[in-house]
Coordinates of C-alpha atoms and ligand atoms in Angstrom, one line a residue:
Chain A
M1 CA 39.4 -146.0 -19.4
N2 CA 43.2 -146.4 -19.5
H3 CA 45.1 -144.6 -16.8
L4 CA 47.9 -142.2 -17.6
S5 CA 51.4 -143.8 -17.6
E6 CA 54.0 -142.7 -15.1
E7 CA 55.9 -141.1 -17.9
Q8 CA 52.9 -139.1 -19.0
I9 CA 52.4 -137.9 -15.5
V10 CA 56.0 -137.0 -14.9
L11 CA 56.3 -135.2 -18.3
H12 CA 53.1 -133.4 -17.6
Y13 CA 54.5 -131.9 -14.5
Y14 CA 57.1 -130.2 -16.7
G15 CA 54.6 -129.4 -19.5
D16 CA 56.4 -131.8 -21.8
A17 CA 53.8 -134.5 -22.2
E18 CA 52.4 -135.2 -25.7
E19 CA 48.7 -134.5 -26.1
A20 CA 48.7 -132.2 -23.1
T21 CA 44.9 -131.5 -23.4
E22 CA 44.0 -135.1 -23.2
V23 CA 46.3 -135.6 -20.2
E24 CA 44.6 -132.7 -18.5
R25 CA 41.2 -133.9 -19.3
H26 CA 42.0 -137.3 -17.8
L27 CA 43.4 -135.8 -14.7
A28 CA 40.3 -133.8 -14.2
A29 CA 38.2 -136.9 -14.5
C30 CA 40.3 -139.5 -12.7
A31 CA 41.1 -139.2 -9.0
E32 CA 43.6 -142.0 -9.0
C33 CA 45.8 -140.4 -11.6
R34 CA 45.4 -137.0 -9.9
A35 CA 46.7 -138.7 -6.7
E36 CA 49.7 -140.0 -8.6
F37 CA 50.3 -136.6 -10.2
A38 CA 50.2 -135.0 -6.7
R39 CA 52.7 -137.5 -5.4
V40 CA 55.1 -136.7 -8.2
Q41 CA 54.5 -133.0 -7.8
S42 CA 55.2 -133.1 -4.1
M43 CA 58.3 -135.1 -4.5
L44 CA 59.7 -132.8 -7.2
R45 CA 58.9 -129.7 -5.3
Q46 CA 61.1 -130.8 -2.5
I47 CA 64.0 -131.0 -4.8
E48 CA 63.6 -127.4 -5.8
P49 CA 65.4 -125.6 -2.9
L50 CA 68.8 -127.3 -3.4
E51 CA 71.3 -124.5 -3.1
V52 CA 74.7 -124.1 -4.7
P53 CA 77.5 -122.7 -2.4
E54 CA 79.0 -119.4 -3.5
P55 CA 82.6 -120.1 -4.6
A56 CA 85.2 -118.5 -2.4
A57 CA 86.2 -114.9 -2.9
G58 CA 88.9 -114.6 -5.5
F59 CA 87.5 -117.6 -7.3
E60 CA 87.8 -115.9 -10.7
E61 CA 91.4 -114.9 -9.9
K62 CA 92.3 -118.5 -8.9
T63 CA 90.7 -119.9 -12.0
W64 CA 92.6 -117.5 -14.2
L65 CA 95.9 -118.2 -12.5
N66 CA 95.5 -121.9 -12.8
L67 CA 94.4 -121.6 -16.4
H68 CA 96.9 -119.0 -17.6
D69 CA 100.0 -121.2 -18.1
R70 CA 98.0 -123.9 -19.8
L71 CA 96.7 -121.6 -22.6
P72 CA 98.7 -122.0 -25.8
E73 CA 99.5 -118.9 -27.8
K74 CA 97.0 -117.7 -30.4
G75 CA 97.5 -115.5 -33.4
S76 CA 100.5 -117.4 -34.9
L77 CA 99.4 -115.9 -38.2
L78 CA 100.2 -112.4 -36.9
R79 CA 103.6 -113.6 -35.6
R80 CA 104.4 -115.1 -39.0
L81 CA 103.4 -111.8 -40.6
F82 CA 105.8 -109.8 -38.4
R83 CA 108.7 -112.2 -37.8
P84 CA 111.1 -112.8 -39.3
S85 CA 110.2 -110.5 -42.3
P86 CA 107.3 -108.1 -41.6
P87 CA 105.4 -106.9 -44.7
K88 CA 106.5 -103.6 -45.8
W89 CA 103.4 -101.6 -45.1
A90 CA 103.0 -102.9 -41.6
F91 CA 106.6 -102.2 -40.7
A92 CA 106.2 -98.7 -42.1
G93 CA 103.0 -98.3 -40.2
V94 CA 104.7 -99.2 -36.9
M95 CA 107.6 -96.9 -37.7
A96 CA 105.2 -94.1 -38.3
L97 CA 103.4 -94.7 -35.0
L98 CA 106.7 -94.6 -33.2
L99 CA 107.6 -91.4 -34.9
A100 CA 104.1 -90.0 -34.1
A101 CA 104.7 -91.1 -30.5
A102 CA 108.0 -89.3 -30.4
F103 CA 106.4 -86.2 -31.9
L104 CA 103.5 -86.3 -29.5
A105 CA 105.9 -87.0 -26.6
G106 CA 107.6 -83.7 -27.5
R107 CA 104.3 -81.9 -27.3
F108 CA 103.2 -83.5 -24.1
W109 CA 106.5 -83.1 -22.3
P110 CA 107.6 -79.6 -23.1
R111 CA 110.6 -79.7 -20.7
P112 CA 112.2 -83.1 -21.1
G113 CA 115.5 -82.0 -19.7
Q114 CA 114.0 -81.2 -16.3
Q115 CA 112.2 -84.5 -16.3
V116 CA 115.3 -86.6 -16.9
A117 CA 116.9 -84.8 -14.1
Q118 CA 114.1 -85.7 -11.7
Q119 CA 113.6 -89.3 -12.5
P120 CA 115.8 -92.2 -13.6
P121 CA 115.8 -92.5 -17.4
S122 CA 114.5 -96.1 -17.4
Q123 CA 111.2 -94.8 -15.9
V124 CA 110.9 -91.8 -18.2
N125 CA 110.0 -92.9 -21.6
P126 CA 107.4 -90.6 -22.9
Q127 CA 107.5 -92.3 -26.3
R128 CA 106.5 -95.5 -24.6
V129 CA 103.7 -93.8 -22.7
V130 CA 102.3 -92.5 -26.0
L131 CA 102.8 -95.8 -27.6
V132 CA 100.5 -97.3 -24.9
A133 CA 98.0 -94.7 -25.9
V134 CA 98.2 -95.5 -29.6
G135 CA 97.9 -99.2 -28.9
D136 CA 94.9 -98.5 -26.7
H137 CA 93.4 -96.4 -29.4
L138 CA 93.7 -99.1 -32.0
E139 CA 92.5 -101.8 -29.6
R140 CA 89.4 -99.8 -28.7
S141 CA 88.8 -99.1 -32.4
Q142 CA 89.2 -102.7 -33.2
M143 CA 86.7 -103.8 -30.5
L144 CA 84.2 -101.2 -31.7
L145 CA 84.5 -102.4 -35.3
V146 CA 84.2 -106.1 -34.3
E147 CA 81.1 -105.2 -32.3
I148 CA 79.5 -103.5 -35.2
M149 CA 80.4 -106.4 -37.5
N150 CA 78.7 -108.7 -35.1
A151 CA 75.7 -106.6 -34.2
D152 CA 72.3 -108.2 -34.6
T153 CA 70.8 -107.1 -37.9
K154 CA 67.1 -107.7 -37.0
G155 CA 64.9 -104.7 -36.6
P156 CA 66.0 -101.1 -35.7
I157 CA 69.4 -101.2 -33.9
N158 CA 70.2 -99.0 -30.9
F159 CA 73.5 -97.5 -31.7
S160 CA 73.9 -95.0 -28.9
S161 CA 76.7 -96.7 -26.9
E162 CA 78.7 -97.4 -30.2
Q163 CA 78.2 -93.7 -31.1
A164 CA 79.6 -92.5 -27.8
E165 CA 82.6 -94.7 -28.2
A166 CA 83.1 -93.6 -31.8
R167 CA 83.0 -89.9 -30.8
E168 CA 85.7 -90.4 -28.2
L169 CA 87.9 -92.4 -30.6
L170 CA 87.4 -89.8 -33.3
D171 CA 89.1 -87.1 -31.2
S172 CA 92.2 -89.1 -30.5
N173 CA 92.2 -90.5 -34.0
H174 CA 92.5 -87.0 -35.4
L175 CA 95.6 -86.4 -33.2
Y176 CA 97.3 -89.5 -34.2
R177 CA 96.5 -89.0 -37.9
V178 CA 98.0 -85.5 -37.9
S179 CA 101.2 -86.7 -36.2
S180 CA 101.6 -89.6 -38.5
Q181 CA 101.2 -87.3 -41.5
Q182 CA 103.8 -84.9 -40.0
A183 CA 106.0 -87.9 -39.3
G184 CA 105.9 -88.6 -43.0
D185 CA 104.2 -91.9 -43.2
P186 CA 101.4 -91.8 -45.8
Q187 CA 100.4 -95.4 -45.2
V188 CA 99.5 -95.2 -41.5
A189 CA 98.0 -91.8 -42.1
R190 CA 95.8 -93.4 -44.7
L191 CA 94.8 -96.2 -42.2
L192 CA 93.9 -93.6 -39.6
D193 CA 92.2 -91.5 -42.2
Q194 CA 90.1 -94.5 -43.3
L195 CA 89.4 -95.4 -39.6
G196 CA 88.4 -91.8 -39.0
R197 CA 85.9 -91.7 -41.8
V198 CA 84.2 -94.8 -40.5
L199 CA 84.3 -93.5 -36.9
A200 CA 82.7 -90.2 -38.1
E201 CA 80.0 -92.1 -40.0
I202 CA 79.2 -94.0 -36.8
A203 CA 79.4 -91.0 -34.5
N204 CA 77.3 -88.7 -36.7
G205 CA 74.6 -91.1 -37.7
P206 CA 71.2 -91.5 -36.0
A207 CA 71.1 -93.2 -32.6
E208 CA 68.8 -95.8 -34.0
V209 CA 70.0 -97.3 -37.3
S210 CA 68.2 -99.5 -39.8
P211 CA 69.7 -102.8 -41.0
E212 CA 70.5 -101.0 -44.3
D213 CA 72.4 -98.3 -42.5
L214 CA 74.3 -100.9 -40.6
E215 CA 75.1 -102.7 -43.8
Q216 CA 76.5 -99.5 -45.2
V217 CA 78.8 -99.0 -42.2
R218 CA 79.9 -102.6 -42.4
H219 CA 80.7 -102.2 -46.0
A220 CA 82.9 -99.2 -45.2
I221 CA 84.7 -101.3 -42.5
Q222 CA 85.2 -104.2 -44.9
S223 CA 86.5 -102.1 -47.7
E224 CA 90.2 -102.3 -48.0
G225 CA 90.4 -104.7 -45.0
L226 CA 90.2 -101.9 -42.4
L227 CA 89.5 -104.2 -39.5
F228 CA 92.4 -106.5 -40.4
K229 CA 94.9 -103.6 -40.7
V230 CA 93.8 -102.1 -37.4
R231 CA 94.2 -105.5 -35.8
V232 CA 97.7 -106.1 -37.2
V233 CA 99.1 -102.7 -36.4
G234 CA 97.4 -102.6 -33.0
S235 CA 98.7 -106.0 -32.1
E236 CA 102.3 -105.1 -33.0
V237 CA 102.2 -101.9 -31.1
N238 CA 100.9 -103.7 -28.0
S239 CA 103.5 -106.4 -28.2
R240 CA 106.2 -103.7 -28.3
V241 CA 104.6 -102.0 -25.3
R242 CA 104.6 -105.2 -23.3
R243 CA 108.2 -106.1 -24.2
P244 CA 110.5 -104.7 -21.5
E245 CA 112.8 -102.0 -22.8
P246 CA 116.4 -102.5 -21.9
S247 CA 116.7 -98.7 -21.4
G248 CA 114.7 -95.6 -21.6
S249 CA 115.8 -95.0 -25.1
G250 CA 114.8 -98.3 -26.6
V251 CA 112.2 -96.9 -28.9
N252 CA 114.6 -94.3 -30.2
Q253 CA 117.2 -96.9 -30.8
R254 CA 114.9 -98.8 -33.1
L255 CA 114.1 -95.6 -35.0
Chain B
M1 CA 81.1 -98.9 -22.9
E2 CA 81.0 -102.6 -21.8
V3 CA 82.9 -104.6 -24.3
T4 CA 80.9 -107.5 -25.7
D5 CA 82.1 -111.1 -25.3
A6 CA 82.4 -111.4 -29.1
A7 CA 84.8 -108.5 -29.2
V8 CA 86.9 -110.0 -26.4
V9 CA 86.9 -113.3 -28.3
A10 CA 88.2 -111.5 -31.4
Q11 CA 90.9 -109.9 -29.3
V12 CA 92.0 -113.3 -28.0
L13 CA 92.1 -114.7 -31.5
A14 CA 94.2 -111.7 -32.6
G15 CA 96.8 -113.0 -30.2
D16 CA 96.0 -111.3 -26.9
R17 CA 95.9 -114.3 -24.6
D18 CA 95.4 -112.2 -21.5
A19 CA 92.2 -110.8 -22.8
F20 CA 90.7 -114.2 -22.1
R21 CA 90.7 -113.3 -18.5
V22 CA 87.8 -111.0 -19.1
L23 CA 85.7 -114.0 -20.1
V24 CA 86.8 -115.9 -17.1
D25 CA 85.9 -113.1 -14.8
R26 CA 82.5 -112.7 -16.5
H27 CA 81.4 -116.3 -16.7
S28 CA 83.2 -118.5 -14.2
R29 CA 80.7 -118.0 -11.4
S30 CA 77.7 -119.0 -13.5
I31 CA 79.6 -122.0 -14.9
F32 CA 80.4 -122.9 -11.3
R33 CA 76.7 -123.0 -10.5
V34 CA 75.8 -125.1 -13.5
V35 CA 78.5 -127.6 -12.9
Y36 CA 78.0 -127.8 -9.1
R37 CA 74.3 -128.7 -9.6
M38 CA 75.5 -131.7 -11.6
T39 CA 78.4 -132.8 -9.5
G40 CA 77.4 -131.7 -6.0
N41 CA 81.1 -131.4 -5.1
Q42 CA 83.0 -128.1 -4.8
Q43 CA 86.4 -129.4 -5.7
D44 CA 85.3 -131.3 -8.7
T45 CA 83.4 -128.2 -9.8
E46 CA 86.3 -125.9 -9.5
E47 CA 88.4 -128.3 -11.7
L48 CA 85.6 -128.6 -14.2
V49 CA 85.3 -124.8 -14.5
Q50 CA 88.9 -124.7 -15.4
E51 CA 88.6 -127.5 -17.9
T52 CA 85.6 -125.8 -19.4
F53 CA 87.6 -122.6 -20.0
L54 CA 90.6 -124.4 -21.3
R55 CA 88.5 -126.3 -23.8
A56 CA 86.7 -123.1 -24.8
Y57 CA 90.0 -121.4 -25.3
K58 CA 91.3 -124.2 -27.5
S59 CA 88.3 -124.3 -29.7
L60 CA 87.8 -120.5 -29.7
E61 CA 88.3 -120.5 -33.5
R62 CA 85.1 -122.5 -33.9
F63 CA 83.0 -120.0 -31.9
E64 CA 80.7 -118.1 -34.2
L65 CA 81.1 -114.5 -33.3
R66 CA 77.4 -113.9 -33.9
A67 CA 76.5 -116.6 -31.4
N68 CA 75.9 -116.1 -27.7
F69 CA 79.2 -116.8 -25.8
S70 CA 77.5 -117.8 -22.6
T71 CA 75.3 -120.4 -24.4
W72 CA 78.4 -121.7 -26.1
L73 CA 80.3 -121.9 -22.9
Y74 CA 77.4 -123.5 -21.1
R75 CA 77.3 -126.3 -23.7
I76 CA 81.0 -127.0 -23.2
A77 CA 80.6 -127.0 -19.5
V78 CA 77.6 -129.4 -19.5
N79 CA 79.3 -131.8 -21.9
R80 CA 82.6 -131.6 -20.0
T81 CA 80.7 -132.4 -16.8
L82 CA 78.8 -135.3 -18.5
D83 CA 82.2 -136.8 -19.6
F84 CA 83.6 -136.3 -16.1
L85 CA 80.6 -138.0 -14.4
T86 CA 80.7 -140.9 -16.9
A87 CA 84.5 -141.4 -16.3
R88 CA 84.0 -141.3 -12.6
K89 CA 81.2 -143.7 -12.7
T90 CA 83.2 -146.3 -14.5
H91 CA 86.3 -145.8 -12.4
M92 CA 84.8 -145.8 -9.0
Q93 CA 81.5 -147.4 -9.5
T94 CA 80.5 -148.3 -5.9
K95 CA 82.3 -145.5 -4.0
D96 CA 80.9 -142.9 -6.3
T97 CA 77.3 -143.6 -5.4
Y98 CA 77.6 -142.4 -1.9
Q99 CA 80.3 -139.8 -2.4
I100 CA 78.0 -136.9 -2.2
V101 CA 76.2 -138.0 1.0
D102 CA 79.6 -138.8 2.6
N103 CA 80.8 -135.3 1.9
P104 CA 78.7 -132.9 3.9
D105 CA 81.6 -130.5 4.6
A106 CA 81.2 -127.4 6.7
E107 CA 80.4 -125.2 3.7
D108 CA 77.7 -127.5 2.6
S109 CA 75.8 -127.5 5.9
A110 CA 76.1 -123.8 6.0
Q111 CA 74.1 -123.8 2.7
I112 CA 71.2 -125.5 4.2
Q113 CA 68.9 -122.6 4.1
L114 CA 66.2 -121.0 2.0
P115 CA 66.9 -120.0 -1.5
A116 CA 68.1 -116.4 -1.9
Q117 CA 64.8 -115.3 -3.5
G118 CA 62.8 -116.5 -0.6
P119 CA 60.4 -119.5 -0.6
G120 CA 57.4 -119.5 -2.9
P121 CA 54.0 -120.4 -1.4
D122 CA 54.5 -124.0 -2.4
R123 CA 58.1 -124.3 -1.3
L124 CA 58.9 -126.5 1.6
V125 CA 61.5 -125.7 4.2
L126 CA 63.5 -128.9 4.1
S127 CA 65.4 -130.5 6.9
A128 CA 69.1 -131.0 6.6
E129 CA 68.4 -134.7 6.6
M130 CA 66.0 -134.5 3.7
K131 CA 68.5 -132.4 1.8
Q132 CA 71.1 -135.2 2.2
K133 CA 68.6 -137.8 1.1
I134 CA 67.9 -135.8 -2.1
A135 CA 71.7 -135.4 -2.7
G136 CA 72.1 -139.1 -2.2
A137 CA 69.2 -139.9 -4.6
L138 CA 70.7 -137.6 -7.2
G139 CA 74.0 -139.4 -6.9
L140 CA 72.2 -142.6 -8.0
L141 CA 71.2 -141.3 -11.4
T142 CA 73.3 -142.1 -14.4
P143 CA 75.3 -139.2 -15.7
A144 CA 73.0 -138.5 -18.6
E145 CA 69.9 -138.6 -16.3
R146 CA 71.5 -136.4 -13.8
V147 CA 72.5 -133.8 -16.4
A148 CA 69.2 -133.9 -18.2
F149 CA 67.3 -133.7 -14.9
T150 CA 69.4 -130.8 -13.6
M151 CA 68.8 -128.9 -16.8
R152 CA 65.1 -129.5 -16.9
H153 CA 64.3 -129.3 -13.2
M154 CA 66.8 -127.0 -11.6
E155 CA 67.6 -124.7 -14.5
G156 CA 64.2 -124.8 -16.2
R157 CA 65.7 -125.4 -19.6
S158 CA 63.4 -126.8 -22.3
I159 CA 63.6 -130.3 -23.8
E160 CA 64.8 -128.6 -27.0
E161 CA 67.7 -127.0 -25.3
I162 CA 68.6 -130.2 -23.5
S163 CA 68.5 -132.2 -26.7
Q164 CA 70.6 -129.5 -28.5
T165 CA 73.2 -129.3 -25.7
L166 CA 73.6 -133.0 -25.3
N167 CA 73.1 -133.9 -29.0
L168 CA 70.1 -136.0 -28.3
K169 CA 66.8 -136.5 -30.0
A170 CA 63.9 -134.8 -28.1
S171 CA 62.4 -138.2 -27.3
A172 CA 65.7 -139.3 -25.7
A173 CA 66.0 -136.1 -23.7
K174 CA 62.4 -136.6 -22.4
N175 CA 63.2 -140.1 -21.5
S176 CA 66.3 -139.2 -19.5
V177 CA 64.3 -136.7 -17.5
F178 CA 61.5 -139.2 -16.9
R179 CA 64.0 -142.0 -15.8
A180 CA 65.6 -139.6 -13.5
V181 CA 62.3 -138.7 -11.8
Q182 CA 61.3 -142.3 -11.6
K183 CA 64.5 -143.2 -9.8
L184 CA 64.2 -140.2 -7.5
R185 CA 60.6 -141.3 -6.6
Q186 CA 61.9 -144.7 -5.7
Q187 CA 64.4 -143.2 -3.4
L188 CA 62.5 -140.3 -1.9
E189 CA 58.8 -141.2 -1.7
P190 CA 59.3 -143.7 1.2
Y191 CA 60.4 -140.7 3.2
A192 CA 57.4 -138.6 2.4
G193 CA 55.5 -139.6 5.5
P194 CA 52.3 -138.0 6.9
G195 CA 54.5 -135.3 8.5
T196 CA 55.1 -133.7 5.1
S197 CA 52.3 -131.3 4.5
S198 CA 52.2 -132.1 0.8
R199 CA 49.1 -132.8 -1.2
G200 CA 50.8 -136.1 -2.2
A201 CA 51.0 -137.3 1.4
R202 CA 47.4 -136.5 1.9
W203 CA 46.4 -138.3 -1.2
S204 CA 48.3 -141.4 -0.4
G205 CA 47.0 -141.3 3.2
S206 CA 43.4 -141.2 2.1
A207 CA 44.0 -144.0 -0.4
M208 CA 45.3 -146.3 2.3
K209 CA 42.3 -145.7 4.6
Ligands
ZN1 ZN1 43.5 -142.4 -14.4

């Protein structure tokens, strides 16, 4: 009888040998091959406990700091869209958000005169604070939409975490939509209206959705390029928030 | 709600470069472990982790949002490490072989201990000397053997995963694993004296009598 090759024995250790049952039958019958197998096994078992050192504390931070300056900018498409000549609707949308921000700022800071007296004007920019909130709202909405677009469609889908997020977003969405309407921008109001309907659909649906339900929600997201619009406006709002304002009235100046 | 990796990728692609940090925070430690097992050197590993993320960022447009980000990143890391080992091998052929053995820094010797999950019934508590011999033997493998062996033996990845990650046929992946084990036996079996309480030692002992 032919003995097993070294390759068969090694691969058998990992369960990767061809004709595994024949290999096993041979090992049961042949002491010599069994001995060889045992040697391989004992050697390989010794290699098991090799340990990896934990990277030092702050390793993630260090990796990021070293990496950060080497990352080229992404999203040049968006930059081309906004500069030098932004498309009309997007510009109008941003204007409306800024107006909405100013409007909300008025509601959230009922005594602006007192505040200015207490703090240097460069630090008091309620419009900016609300702008951060609007940007955050669109960003979170975008993430939720992307997540839904990428959810696994096999079998029943647990939607409870998406629903909780949609419910929260729906509340603030309402506020921003009302203010953009009052600010007189039908386009951004329409965007938030559209977003609101999709959020409502997600928030009020069953916790476990079928692939068909999911497809319906996706269709609603895809219709009229909702995700793209949310992305574009959200990104522009965020880039304005990040840009340092020369003075506390920077937003107003642009309006 | 925990934001998914895919959502973060979309955010980065929309122009938010800083969002990439979330992915670094989430995955750099596991990539460190993967790469360290293949290089055995902390400094090289840290650099390769950075290179992995840099490459991932640059090719982020090619990431399928439906795919698993950590699997995708893992593949980049393994291939990046394979390239690195290959380049190092050609540039410093002789020195490279013993680099790992020559480098038992303080942190490494502190790591000579049982695995975190505790030893299984078959696990052996190895001496520091034996650990160094194993590290030295691993250093003698070709880059492809080392990578394939690490994936199969230490990470328990299937032959299919290995062949997909390294773009090899299954037979070639199996062959790399086998050749790695063959070389390790040549290096390590002479040390497996009667003192080792393994079945293998007993078998070879009885065969000699
Ligand atoms: Zn036999």
